[in-house]
Amino acid sequence: MSTAERRFTVAVVGATGAVGETMLAILAERQFPVGKLIALASERSAGGDVLFAGRKVDVHDLAKFDPTGVDIALFSAGGSVSKEYGPKFAAAGAVVIDNSSAFRYDDDVPLVVSEVNPEAVKNRPRGIIANPNCSTMQMLVALAPIHREYGIERINVATYQSVSGAGRSALEELGRQTGALLNFQEADPQRFPVQIAFNLIPHIDDFMENGYTKEEMKLVWETRKILGDDSIQVNPTAVRVPVFYGHSEAVAIETTRKVTPEAARALLENAPGVEVVDERKPGGYPTPVTHASGNDAVYVGRIREDFSHPRGLNLWIVSDNIRKGAALNAVQLAELVAKEG
Ligand code: A2P
């Protein structure tokens, strides 16, 4: 069978989750050559169904599933599920594309943004490819072209991360708390440590010994690994905000060679996966709701010289964290694998 005709048995692990459901939608939307689609989740969802390409697909219990025959497995069911089942799927012959942080920092697992380092998918001795963290993903789609031309030495970034990054239960919590508070009831935080509706929380993932959170350190570790440059300094603050879909980032970079806003704009206008929205007037910038949510691009605006540094540039980077930040990039990696034949 020629490569053009080949169809793949694709398993989506975590198919009932916020990312898994979008993986299914994007596989269909981009007409990925799926021969057979297998939807997997926990025991509690088994027996139910999910939608793929307009039809219902049964959900199976991951713990009881035999991975023999799966060509490509997209995992988005959390780190512990990936750690336990990812290697089993790979041993059975599947290429595992993992959205968790379980393998991202292993030297023998490539960490790939499809627009930045696509060639890295080929070098996967364990049969596992890692999908980067959503915040790193959108930041690097925009910064990699600037790094290649001008050399980025340091990145200061504050993130404004939507609740969908924390999964379906977090989306529900924001909705529930918003309704409760508007009806003069208690917020009753469960998924987040404090109230998220009408608030923001400077804490995502566990605290580390150095005072940063793990979500912040992911930006440091992953930027260096993906750009293949351990000398890049990254200083992140990650904040959860009461937005349903779409992460935003206020980014200040320092480059080796000075890059003007005009040069950066020209570079980004031609960069794959990037859309520049940068008019200096009300509404002339991207926001999660007006631009990112439900769309594929990484939007960049507010491009301006950092007047506090001779080689500094500021950018505002917004993208749908569930799409480019997770599901879309995973499917793009699957497309790269499928092209290998
Ligand atoms: P389930 O719906 O059966 O719990 P989200 O990040 O939106 O919360 O989604 C997490 C996804 O991971 C869901 O599809 C969830 O399935 C799945 N999942 C969580 N724990 C397990 C597990 N132990 N085995 C298989 N799937 C799991």
Short mmCIF file of C-alpha atoms and ligand atoms in Angstrom, two decimals:
data_model
loop_
_atom_site.label_atom_id
_atom_site.label_comp_id
_atom_site.label_asym_id
_atom_site.label_seq_id
_atom_site.Cartn_x
_atom_site.Cartn_y
_atom_site.Cartn_z
CA MET A 1 0.00 0.00 0.00
CA SER A 2 1.40 3.43 -0.88
CA THR A 3 1.90 6.04 1.86
CA ALA A 4 -0.89 8.11 0.35
CA GLU A 5 -3.38 5.28 0.85
CA ARG A 6 -2.23 4.13 4.25
CA ARG A 7 -4.71 4.54 7.07
CA PHE A 8 -3.81 4.32 10.72
CA THR A 9 -5.33 2.78 13.82
CA VAL A 10 -5.38 5.72 16.21
CA ALA A 11 -6.06 5.49 19.94
CA VAL A 12 -6.98 8.58 21.95
CA VAL A 13 -6.29 8.02 25.65
CA GLY A 14 -8.34 10.45 27.74
CA ALA A 15 -10.93 10.77 24.96
CA THR A 16 -13.61 12.08 27.34
CA GLY A 17 -11.43 14.94 28.63
CA ALA A 18 -11.16 18.56 27.51
CA VAL A 19 -8.05 17.89 25.41
CA GLY A 20 -9.06 14.39 24.26
CA GLU A 21 -12.36 15.63 22.89
CA THR A 22 -10.52 18.34 20.92
CA MET A 23 -8.01 15.77 19.64
CA LEU A 24 -10.95 13.84 18.17
CA ALA A 25 -12.38 16.99 16.60
CA ILE A 26 -9.04 18.03 15.09
CA LEU A 27 -8.25 14.55 13.74
CA ALA A 28 -11.57 14.73 11.87
CA GLU A 29 -11.21 18.38 10.85
CA ARG A 30 -7.77 17.86 9.35
CA GLN A 31 -8.86 14.57 7.77
CA PHE A 32 -6.10 12.60 9.42
CA PRO A 33 -6.01 9.19 7.69
CA VAL A 34 -7.76 7.27 10.47
CA GLY A 35 -8.59 3.66 9.60
CA LYS A 36 -9.88 2.82 13.07
CA LEU A 37 -10.42 5.20 15.98
CA ILE A 38 -10.23 3.82 19.51
CA ALA A 39 -11.47 6.01 22.38
CA LEU A 40 -10.06 5.16 25.80
CA ALA A 41 -10.72 6.60 29.25
CA SER A 42 -11.13 5.41 32.83
CA GLU A 43 -13.43 2.65 33.96
CA ARG A 44 -16.14 5.15 34.90
CA SER A 45 -16.53 6.34 31.28
CA ALA A 46 -16.35 2.88 29.71
CA GLY A 47 -19.61 1.95 28.01
CA GLY A 48 -20.32 5.57 27.09
CA ASP A 49 -19.45 7.19 23.79
CA VAL A 50 -17.72 10.20 22.24
CA LEU A 51 -18.18 11.88 18.87
CA PHE A 52 -15.69 11.39 16.06
CA ALA A 53 -16.36 12.72 12.54
CA GLY A 54 -20.08 12.96 13.19
CA ARG A 55 -20.55 9.45 14.53
CA LYS A 56 -20.56 7.90 17.99
CA VAL A 57 -17.54 5.87 19.04
CA ASP A 58 -17.62 3.58 22.09
CA VAL A 59 -15.37 4.45 25.00
CA HIS A 60 -13.28 1.57 26.36
CA ASP A 61 -11.58 1.12 29.72
CA LEU A 62 -7.87 1.78 29.26
CA ALA A 63 -6.96 -0.71 32.00
CA LYS A 64 -8.61 -3.56 30.08
CA PHE A 65 -7.43 -2.58 26.60
CA ASP A 66 -4.86 -4.57 24.61
CA PRO A 67 -2.78 -2.06 22.57
CA THR A 68 -1.70 -4.59 19.94
CA GLY A 69 -2.39 -3.16 16.48
CA VAL A 70 -2.48 0.51 17.50
CA ASP A 71 -0.29 2.60 15.15
CA ILE A 72 -0.49 5.97 16.87
CA ALA A 73 -1.66 6.70 20.43
CA LEU A 74 -2.44 10.23 21.56
CA PHE A 75 -2.30 10.39 25.35
CA SER A 76 -3.94 13.13 27.40
CA ALA A 77 -5.07 11.52 30.64
CA GLY A 78 -2.48 12.91 33.06
CA GLY A 79 1.11 12.05 33.91
CA SER A 80 0.53 8.92 35.97
CA VAL A 81 -1.61 7.32 33.25
CA SER A 82 1.07 8.15 30.66
CA LYS A 83 3.83 6.72 32.85
CA GLU A 84 1.98 3.46 33.35
CA TYR A 85 0.47 2.91 29.90
CA GLY A 86 2.65 4.92 27.47
CA PRO A 87 5.55 2.44 27.53
CA LYS A 88 3.08 -0.48 27.16
CA PHE A 89 1.60 1.04 24.00
CA ALA A 90 5.09 1.77 22.66
CA ALA A 91 6.21 -1.80 23.41
CA ALA A 92 3.19 -3.05 21.44
CA GLY A 93 4.42 -1.05 18.42
CA ALA A 94 2.48 2.22 18.67
CA VAL A 95 4.06 5.64 18.33
CA VAL A 96 2.99 7.40 21.53
CA ILE A 97 2.39 11.15 21.41
CA ASP A 98 2.10 12.22 25.01
CA ASN A 99 0.55 15.45 26.20
CA SER A 100 1.57 15.04 29.85
CA SER A 101 4.85 16.06 31.44
CA ALA A 102 5.74 12.42 32.21
CA PHE A 103 8.52 12.08 29.60
CA ARG A 104 9.21 15.66 28.48
CA TYR A 105 12.55 16.00 30.20
CA ASP A 106 13.94 12.55 29.32
CA ASP A 107 16.92 12.81 26.95
CA ASP A 108 15.67 9.94 24.81
CA VAL A 109 12.21 11.46 24.29
CA PRO A 110 11.92 14.28 21.74
CA LEU A 111 9.92 17.35 22.79
CA VAL A 112 8.45 18.86 19.66
CA VAL A 113 6.58 21.95 18.49
CA SER A 114 5.58 21.22 14.89
CA GLU A 115 6.57 24.68 13.59
CA VAL A 116 9.83 24.85 15.57
CA ASN A 117 11.70 21.52 15.64
CA PRO A 118 9.65 19.07 13.50
CA GLU A 119 12.71 17.04 12.51
CA ALA A 120 13.08 15.91 16.13
CA VAL A 121 10.09 13.53 15.89
CA LYS A 122 12.23 11.06 13.93
CA ASN A 123 14.63 10.47 16.79
CA ARG A 124 12.38 8.57 19.22
CA PRO A 125 14.25 5.52 20.53
CA ARG A 126 11.48 4.72 23.04
CA GLY A 127 8.67 5.19 20.54
CA ILE A 128 7.46 8.17 22.58
CA ILE A 129 7.22 11.81 21.48
CA ALA A 130 6.34 14.46 24.06
CA ASN A 131 3.98 17.36 23.41
CA PRO A 132 5.18 20.50 25.23
CA ASN A 133 3.31 22.39 27.92
CA CYS A 134 0.71 24.78 26.51
CA SER A 135 2.46 27.94 27.71
CA THR A 136 5.81 26.93 26.24
CA MET A 137 4.12 25.88 23.00
CA GLN A 138 2.59 29.23 22.09
CA MET A 139 5.57 31.21 23.35
CA LEU A 140 8.01 29.30 21.16
CA VAL A 141 5.88 29.34 18.00
CA ALA A 142 6.29 33.13 18.24
CA LEU A 143 9.81 33.39 19.65
CA ALA A 144 11.68 30.70 17.68
CA PRO A 145 11.82 32.77 14.44
CA ILE A 146 13.21 35.73 16.42
CA HIS A 147 15.70 33.49 18.22
CA ARG A 148 16.99 32.11 14.91
CA GLU A 149 17.63 35.58 13.45
CA TYR A 150 18.58 37.65 16.48
CA GLY A 151 19.52 35.21 19.27
CA ILE A 152 17.36 35.42 22.38
CA GLU A 153 19.45 35.60 25.56
CA ARG A 154 16.74 36.15 28.14
CA ILE A 155 12.96 35.86 28.38
CA ASN A 156 10.82 37.45 31.06
CA VAL A 157 7.31 36.07 30.88
CA ALA A 158 4.10 36.43 32.89
CA THR A 159 1.34 34.05 31.82
CA TYR A 160 -2.42 34.57 32.08
CA GLN A 161 -3.65 30.98 31.82
CA SER A 162 -7.26 29.94 31.28
CA VAL A 163 -8.91 27.32 33.45
CA SER A 164 -9.34 24.80 30.62
CA GLY A 165 -5.64 24.01 31.02
CA ALA A 166 -6.60 22.31 34.27
CA GLY A 167 -9.19 20.07 32.61
CA ARG A 168 -12.93 19.67 32.49
CA SER A 169 -13.44 19.88 36.26
CA ALA A 170 -11.73 23.29 36.26
CA LEU A 171 -14.00 24.59 33.48
CA GLU A 172 -16.96 23.42 35.54
CA GLU A 173 -15.61 25.10 38.68
CA LEU A 174 -15.29 28.50 37.00
CA GLY A 175 -18.83 28.21 35.64
CA ARG A 176 -20.25 27.03 38.95
CA GLN A 177 -18.47 29.68 41.04
CA THR A 178 -19.47 32.48 38.66
CA GLY A 179 -23.12 31.44 38.90
CA ALA A 180 -22.94 31.01 42.68
CA LEU A 181 -21.32 34.39 43.34
CA LEU A 182 -23.74 36.23 41.07
CA ASN A 183 -26.49 34.66 43.18
CA PHE A 184 -24.91 35.81 46.47
CA GLN A 185 -23.76 32.28 47.36
CA GLU A 186 -20.33 31.01 48.47
CA ALA A 187 -17.64 30.21 45.87
CA ASP A 188 -16.71 26.92 47.61
CA PRO A 189 -13.30 26.25 45.94
CA GLN A 190 -12.63 22.58 45.15
CA ARG A 191 -10.47 22.24 42.05
CA PHE A 192 -8.43 25.41 42.71
CA PRO A 193 -6.95 26.31 46.12
CA VAL A 194 -8.85 29.61 46.29
CA GLN A 195 -11.78 31.20 44.44
CA ILE A 196 -11.04 31.53 40.70
CA ALA A 197 -14.20 33.37 39.55
CA PHE A 198 -13.63 37.17 39.57
CA ASN A 199 -10.11 36.48 40.87
CA LEU A 200 -6.68 35.32 39.68
CA ILE A 201 -4.25 32.87 41.23
CA PRO A 202 -0.45 33.19 41.01
CA HIS A 203 0.04 29.46 41.45
CA ILE A 204 -0.13 26.63 38.88
CA ASP A 205 1.19 23.12 39.67
CA ASP A 206 3.41 22.33 42.66
CA PHE A 207 5.78 24.71 44.41
CA MET A 208 9.48 23.91 43.92
CA GLU A 209 12.36 24.45 46.36
CA ASN A 210 13.54 27.54 44.46
CA GLY A 211 10.21 29.32 45.03
CA TYR A 212 9.04 28.97 41.42
CA THR A 213 6.15 26.63 40.60
CA LYS A 214 6.57 23.56 38.42
CA GLU A 215 4.43 25.22 35.72
CA GLU A 216 6.96 28.07 35.69
CA MET A 217 9.95 25.73 35.58
CA LYS A 218 8.38 23.90 32.62
CA LEU A 219 8.80 27.14 30.66
CA VAL A 220 12.51 27.17 31.54
CA TRP A 221 13.28 23.48 30.90
CA GLU A 222 11.14 23.13 27.78
CA THR A 223 12.33 26.34 26.10
CA ARG A 224 15.94 25.18 26.41
CA LYS A 225 15.23 21.66 25.20
CA ILE A 226 13.10 22.66 22.20
CA LEU A 227 15.41 25.45 21.03
CA GLY A 228 18.43 23.25 21.79
CA ASP A 229 20.10 26.06 23.73
CA ASP A 230 20.80 25.68 27.45
CA SER A 231 22.16 29.21 27.70
CA ILE A 232 18.75 30.91 27.32
CA GLN A 233 17.64 32.51 30.58
CA VAL A 234 13.91 32.35 31.30
CA ASN A 235 12.19 34.12 34.20
CA PRO A 236 8.53 33.08 34.38
CA THR A 237 5.50 33.85 36.55
CA ALA A 238 2.47 31.65 35.80
CA VAL A 239 -0.97 32.94 36.76
CA ARG A 240 -4.39 31.27 36.47
CA VAL A 241 -7.11 33.70 35.35
CA PRO A 242 -10.91 33.34 35.12
CA VAL A 243 -10.94 32.83 31.35
CA PHE A 244 -12.40 29.60 29.95
CA TYR A 245 -10.25 29.08 26.83
CA GLY A 246 -7.02 30.74 25.66
CA HIS A 247 -3.75 31.52 27.39
CA SER A 248 -2.10 34.94 27.16
CA GLU A 249 1.50 35.87 27.83
CA ALA A 250 3.24 39.19 28.42
CA VAL A 251 6.73 38.50 27.14
CA ALA A 252 9.86 40.66 27.32
CA ILE A 253 12.93 39.36 25.46
CA GLU A 254 16.55 40.46 25.36
CA THR A 255 18.39 39.58 22.16
CA THR A 256 22.05 39.36 21.16
CA ARG A 257 21.47 41.55 18.09
CA LYS A 258 18.95 44.34 18.41
CA VAL A 259 15.59 43.56 16.83
CA THR A 260 13.31 46.51 16.10
CA PRO A 261 9.52 46.16 16.40
CA GLU A 262 9.28 46.59 12.61
CA ALA A 263 11.77 43.78 11.96
CA ALA A 264 10.06 41.50 14.49
CA ARG A 265 6.65 42.23 12.96
CA ALA A 266 7.94 41.43 9.46
CA LEU A 267 9.51 38.18 10.69
CA LEU A 268 6.37 37.10 12.55
CA GLU A 269 4.07 37.94 9.63
CA ASN A 270 5.88 35.21 7.67
CA ALA A 271 6.27 32.74 10.54
CA PRO A 272 4.30 29.47 10.32
CA GLY A 273 1.41 29.24 12.76
CA VAL A 274 1.61 32.93 13.73
CA GLU A 275 -0.86 35.74 13.09
CA VAL A 276 0.16 39.29 13.89
CA VAL A 277 -2.65 41.47 15.29
CA ASP A 278 -0.88 44.66 16.18
CA GLU A 279 -2.63 47.94 15.62
CA ARG A 280 -2.11 50.70 18.13
CA LYS A 281 -5.79 51.42 18.69
CA PRO A 282 -8.57 50.08 20.91
CA GLY A 283 -9.15 46.43 20.09
CA GLY A 284 -6.11 46.26 17.79
CA TYR A 285 -4.59 43.40 19.77
CA PRO A 286 -5.44 39.73 20.29
CA THR A 287 -7.38 38.51 23.31
CA PRO A 288 -8.37 34.97 24.31
CA VAL A 289 -12.05 35.56 23.55
CA THR A 290 -11.84 37.73 20.42
CA HIS A 291 -9.05 35.80 18.67
CA ALA A 292 -7.69 32.65 20.26
CA SER A 293 -10.63 30.58 21.48
CA GLY A 294 -11.54 27.90 18.95
CA ASN A 295 -8.80 28.91 16.49
CA ASP A 296 -5.47 27.40 15.55
CA ALA A 297 -3.05 30.32 15.29
CA VAL A 298 -0.72 31.84 17.83
CA TYR A 299 -1.64 35.55 17.84
CA VAL A 300 0.97 38.21 18.55
CA GLY A 301 0.36 41.86 19.32
CA ARG A 302 1.57 44.81 21.42
CA ILE A 303 4.99 44.51 19.74
CA ARG A 304 7.09 47.38 21.04
CA GLU A 305 10.59 48.30 22.05
CA ASP A 306 11.41 47.77 25.72
CA PHE A 307 12.63 51.26 26.58
CA SER A 308 14.33 49.97 29.71
CA HIS A 309 16.82 47.81 27.78
CA PRO A 310 19.01 48.55 24.70
CA ARG A 311 18.16 45.19 23.04
CA GLY A 312 14.75 44.52 24.57
CA LEU A 313 11.43 43.83 22.86
CA ASN A 314 7.94 43.32 24.32
CA LEU A 315 5.24 41.06 22.87
CA TRP A 316 1.77 39.88 23.85
CA ILE A 317 1.17 36.27 22.77
CA VAL A 318 -2.28 34.63 22.84
CA SER A 319 -3.42 31.17 21.74
CA ASP A 320 -6.07 28.54 22.40
CA ASN A 321 -4.31 26.35 24.97
CA ILE A 322 -6.48 23.33 24.20
CA ARG A 323 -5.87 23.57 20.43
CA LYS A 324 -2.31 24.73 19.58
CA GLY A 325 -1.30 24.34 23.21
CA ALA A 326 -2.27 20.67 23.28
CA ALA A 327 -4.57 18.84 20.85
CA LEU A 328 -3.60 20.55 17.59
CA ASN A 329 0.15 20.18 18.09
CA ALA A 330 -0.36 16.51 19.06
CA VAL A 331 -2.25 15.90 15.80
CA GLN A 332 0.40 17.84 13.84
CA LEU A 333 3.03 15.52 15.36
CA ALA A 334 0.90 12.54 14.33
CA GLU A 335 0.84 13.97 10.80
CA LEU A 336 4.64 14.14 10.79
CA VAL A 337 4.78 10.49 11.90
CA ALA A 338 2.19 9.48 9.28
CA LYS A 339 4.27 11.15 6.55
CA GLU A 340 7.16 8.84 7.40
CA GLY A 341 5.03 6.03 5.96
P1 A2P B 1 -12.65 9.84 32.60
O1 A2P B 1 -13.56 10.86 31.96
O2 A2P B 1 -13.14 8.46 32.45
O3 A2P B 1 -12.25 10.20 34.01
P2 A2P B 1 -9.54 16.27 31.91
O4 A2P B 1 -8.11 16.69 31.83
O5 A2P B 1 -10.44 17.12 31.07
O6 A2P B 1 -10.02 16.16 33.32
O7 A2P B 1 -9.62 14.81 31.27
C1 A2P B 1 -8.84 13.74 31.74
C2 A2P B 1 -9.04 12.52 30.82
O8 A2P B 1 -8.20 11.48 31.30
C3 A2P B 1 -10.46 11.98 30.83
O9 A2P B 1 -10.76 11.44 29.57
C4 A2P B 1 -10.36 10.89 31.89
O10 A2P B 1 -11.30 9.86 31.73
C5 A2P B 1 -8.98 10.33 31.57
N1 A2P B 1 -8.45 9.58 32.70
C6 A2P B 1 -8.21 10.03 33.94
N2 A2P B 1 -7.73 9.03 34.73
C7 A2P B 1 -7.67 7.93 33.95
C8 A2P B 1 -7.27 6.58 34.16
N3 A2P B 1 -6.82 6.16 35.33
N4 A2P B 1 -7.34 5.72 33.11
C9 A2P B 1 -7.79 6.13 31.92
N5 A2P B 1 -8.19 7.40 31.66
C10 A2P B 1 -8.13 8.28 32.66
#
